[in-house]
Amino acid sequence: MQKKVLVMSVLFIMISALQLKAQYAVTDTTHKKWFVGSTLFLLGNLATTNSPEFFQLNIGYRITGKDVITIEPKTWKYAWPNGIHPFLNSAYGKKEEEFPGYVREFGVSLAYQRFFTENWYAELNVMPTWQTFKDRQDKKIDNGFQIFNTYRVGYHVKLFKDRFFIQPSLAITHRAYHTTLPNGFKQLDDKWSKFVFGEPGLHVGFNF
């Protein structure tokens, strides 16, 4: 139920935002070039079971009114394959799909956004991550590495005289490369696609 409420909230914000003016004119040199932010999915850390212990910080720079780059250090843990859609696939959270432990990841994304209208943008996000595999007793099993890409379409909404913004979005995630998973993890992971379609996003930020 919590997952459905979260998805519906993102969709509602995207629909509501269609009435709002957003991005910056190409020739506008007065807008704030820097911003910091994160994602409202940090609220997932409040889950009483299987908390992802998730952290993300976005540090961004507007090269022009239509070109934006962002660096995003992140960390989280998960106990189900990344190929299962966390909101739309009922297999996510089922005991038979659970890893014999969990994966802790640390990554730093480099993202590029290109605005193709005043407020709609496309984004390419490339993130190398370092993985630690642990068993259910929290004992380390192995290390790993992957490259995790996100292909995103979103909508930028200015708030409070452009001090803040929100960016509801939908994405395709892609595990472009990863090292071999440990025994027990690999068999479950191999059952699922390297792509997940329609993953919602909801970034928030502060301009300065």
Coordinates of C-alpha atoms in Angstrom, one line a residue:
M1 CA 0.0 0.0 0.0
Q2 CA 2.8 2.4 0.9
K3 CA 4.4 1.8 -2.6
K4 CA 1.1 2.5 -4.4
V5 CA 0.6 5.8 -2.4
L6 CA 4.2 6.9 -3.3
V7 CA 3.7 6.2 -7.0
M8 CA 0.3 8.0 -7.1
S9 CA 1.9 11.0 -5.3
V10 CA 4.6 11.3 -7.9
L11 CA 2.1 11.0 -10.8
F12 CA -0.2 13.6 -9.1
I13 CA 2.7 16.1 -8.8
M14 CA 3.7 15.6 -12.4
I15 CA 0.1 16.3 -13.6
S16 CA -0.3 19.3 -11.4
A17 CA 3.1 20.7 -12.5
L18 CA 1.9 21.0 -16.1
Q19 CA 0.3 24.4 -15.3
L20 CA 3.6 25.9 -14.0
K21 CA 6.4 27.7 -15.8
A22 CA 9.7 26.2 -15.0
Q23 CA 13.1 26.3 -16.7
Y24 CA 15.4 29.2 -17.5
A25 CA 15.7 31.0 -20.8
V26 CA 18.9 30.3 -22.7
T27 CA 19.9 34.0 -22.7
D28 CA 19.0 34.5 -19.0
T29 CA 22.2 35.2 -17.1
T30 CA 20.6 36.2 -13.9
H31 CA 19.4 32.8 -12.7
K32 CA 21.2 31.0 -9.9
K33 CA 23.7 28.6 -11.4
W34 CA 24.3 26.3 -8.4
F35 CA 21.9 24.1 -6.5
V36 CA 21.9 21.3 -3.9
G37 CA 19.2 18.8 -3.3
S38 CA 18.2 15.2 -2.9
T39 CA 15.2 13.0 -3.4
L40 CA 12.0 12.6 -1.4
F41 CA 12.5 8.9 -1.6
L42 CA 14.7 9.4 1.5
L43 CA 11.4 8.9 3.3
G44 CA 11.8 5.3 2.5
N45 CA 14.3 5.1 5.3
L46 CA 11.3 5.4 7.7
A47 CA 10.2 1.9 6.8
T48 CA 10.1 -0.4 9.8
T49 CA 11.2 -3.4 7.8
N50 CA 13.9 -3.6 5.1
S51 CA 14.9 0.0 5.4
P52 CA 17.3 0.8 2.5
E53 CA 19.4 3.1 4.8
F54 CA 19.5 5.3 1.7
F55 CA 21.4 8.6 1.3
Q56 CA 21.8 10.9 -1.7
L57 CA 23.1 14.4 -2.2
N58 CA 22.8 16.2 -5.5
I59 CA 25.3 19.0 -6.3
G60 CA 24.4 20.7 -9.6
Y61 CA 25.5 23.4 -11.9
R62 CA 23.6 25.1 -14.8
I63 CA 26.0 25.5 -17.6
T64 CA 23.3 27.3 -19.6
G65 CA 19.6 27.7 -19.2
K66 CA 19.1 24.3 -20.9
D67 CA 22.2 22.3 -19.9
V68 CA 22.7 21.0 -16.4
I69 CA 25.3 18.7 -14.8
T70 CA 25.0 17.1 -11.4
I71 CA 27.2 15.0 -9.2
E72 CA 25.3 12.7 -6.8
P73 CA 27.1 10.6 -4.1
K74 CA 24.8 7.8 -2.9
T75 CA 24.6 4.8 -0.7
W76 CA 21.9 2.2 0.1
K77 CA 21.4 -1.4 0.7
Y78 CA 18.9 -3.9 -0.8
A79 CA 18.0 -7.6 -0.4
W80 CA 16.1 -8.2 -3.7
P81 CA 17.4 -8.2 -7.3
N82 CA 17.6 -4.8 -8.9
G83 CA 15.7 -6.2 -11.9
I84 CA 12.5 -6.3 -10.0
H85 CA 10.4 -3.1 -10.2
P86 CA 10.1 -2.0 -6.6
F87 CA 6.7 -0.4 -7.0
L88 CA 4.9 -2.3 -9.8
N89 CA 6.1 -5.9 -9.5
S90 CA 4.6 -8.0 -6.7
A91 CA 7.7 -10.2 -6.7
Y92 CA 9.6 -7.4 -4.9
G93 CA 9.5 -8.2 -1.2
K94 CA 8.6 -11.8 -1.6
K95 CA 10.6 -14.2 0.5
E96 CA 11.4 -16.6 -2.4
E97 CA 13.1 -13.8 -4.3
E98 CA 15.1 -12.5 -1.3
F99 CA 18.9 -12.7 -1.4
P100 CA 20.6 -14.8 1.2
G101 CA 21.7 -11.5 2.8
Y102 CA 22.0 -8.1 1.2
V103 CA 24.1 -5.8 -0.9
R104 CA 25.5 -2.5 0.4
E105 CA 26.4 -0.1 -2.4
F106 CA 28.4 3.2 -2.6
G107 CA 28.3 5.2 -5.8
V108 CA 28.8 8.6 -7.3
S109 CA 26.6 9.5 -10.3
L110 CA 27.4 12.0 -13.0
A111 CA 24.2 13.3 -14.6
Y112 CA 23.6 15.5 -17.6
Q113 CA 20.2 17.1 -18.2
R114 CA 19.1 18.7 -21.4
F115 CA 15.9 20.8 -21.4
F116 CA 14.0 20.4 -24.7
T117 CA 11.1 22.7 -23.7
E118 CA 10.7 25.3 -21.0
N119 CA 10.2 22.7 -18.3
W120 CA 10.6 19.1 -19.8
Y121 CA 14.0 17.6 -19.7
A122 CA 15.8 14.4 -20.6
E123 CA 18.7 13.1 -18.4
L124 CA 21.5 10.6 -18.7
N125 CA 22.8 9.4 -15.3
V126 CA 25.9 7.1 -15.2
M127 CA 26.9 5.7 -11.8
P128 CA 29.8 3.4 -11.0
T129 CA 29.1 1.6 -7.7
W130 CA 31.2 -0.4 -5.3
Q131 CA 29.3 -3.3 -3.7
T132 CA 29.7 -5.3 -0.5
F133 CA 27.8 -8.6 -0.2
K134 CA 26.8 -9.7 3.3
D135 CA 24.9 -12.7 4.6
R136 CA 22.0 -12.6 7.0
Q137 CA 24.4 -12.5 10.0
D138 CA 25.9 -9.3 8.6
K139 CA 29.1 -11.1 7.7
K140 CA 31.0 -10.0 4.6
I141 CA 30.9 -12.5 1.7
D142 CA 32.4 -10.7 -1.3
N143 CA 33.0 -7.4 -3.0
G144 CA 31.7 -6.3 -6.4
F145 CA 31.4 -3.5 -8.9
Q146 CA 28.7 -2.3 -11.3
I147 CA 27.8 0.5 -13.7
F148 CA 24.2 1.6 -13.2
N149 CA 22.7 3.9 -15.7
T150 CA 19.4 5.8 -15.5
Y151 CA 17.6 7.3 -18.5
R152 CA 15.1 9.8 -17.2
V153 CA 12.4 12.2 -18.5
G154 CA 11.2 14.8 -16.0
Y155 CA 9.5 18.1 -15.4
H156 CA 11.1 21.0 -13.6
V157 CA 9.0 23.2 -11.3
K158 CA 10.1 26.4 -9.7
L159 CA 8.9 27.1 -6.2
F160 CA 9.0 30.2 -3.8
K161 CA 10.4 32.6 -6.4
D162 CA 12.9 30.1 -7.6
R163 CA 14.5 29.4 -4.3
F164 CA 13.5 25.8 -4.5
F165 CA 12.4 23.4 -7.2
I166 CA 10.9 19.9 -7.6
Q167 CA 11.5 17.5 -10.4
P168 CA 9.0 14.6 -10.8
S169 CA 10.2 12.1 -13.3
L170 CA 9.9 8.6 -14.8
A171 CA 13.0 6.6 -15.7
I172 CA 14.4 3.5 -17.2
T173 CA 17.2 2.0 -15.1
H174 CA 19.9 -0.2 -16.7
R175 CA 22.6 -2.3 -15.1
A176 CA 25.0 -1.9 -17.9
Y177 CA 27.8 -3.9 -16.3
H178 CA 28.5 -5.8 -13.1
T179 CA 31.0 -8.3 -11.8
T180 CA 29.8 -11.8 -11.0
L181 CA 27.6 -12.0 -8.0
P182 CA 28.3 -14.5 -5.2
N183 CA 26.6 -17.9 -5.1
G184 CA 23.0 -17.6 -3.9
F185 CA 22.8 -14.0 -5.1
K186 CA 23.6 -14.7 -8.8
Q187 CA 20.9 -17.4 -9.2
L188 CA 18.2 -15.0 -8.1
D189 CA 19.6 -12.0 -10.0
D190 CA 19.9 -13.9 -13.3
K191 CA 16.1 -14.4 -13.4
W192 CA 15.5 -10.7 -14.0
S193 CA 16.1 -8.2 -16.7
K194 CA 19.0 -5.7 -16.6
F195 CA 16.4 -3.0 -17.3
V196 CA 13.5 -1.7 -15.2
F197 CA 11.0 0.5 -17.0
G198 CA 8.8 3.3 -15.4
E199 CA 10.7 3.9 -12.2
P200 CA 9.4 7.1 -10.6
G201 CA 11.6 9.9 -9.3
L202 CA 11.0 13.0 -7.2
H203 CA 14.1 15.2 -6.8
V204 CA 14.0 18.4 -4.7
G205 CA 16.5 21.2 -4.6
F206 CA 17.6 24.6 -3.3
N207 CA 19.1 27.2 -5.7
F208 CA 22.0 29.5 -4.7

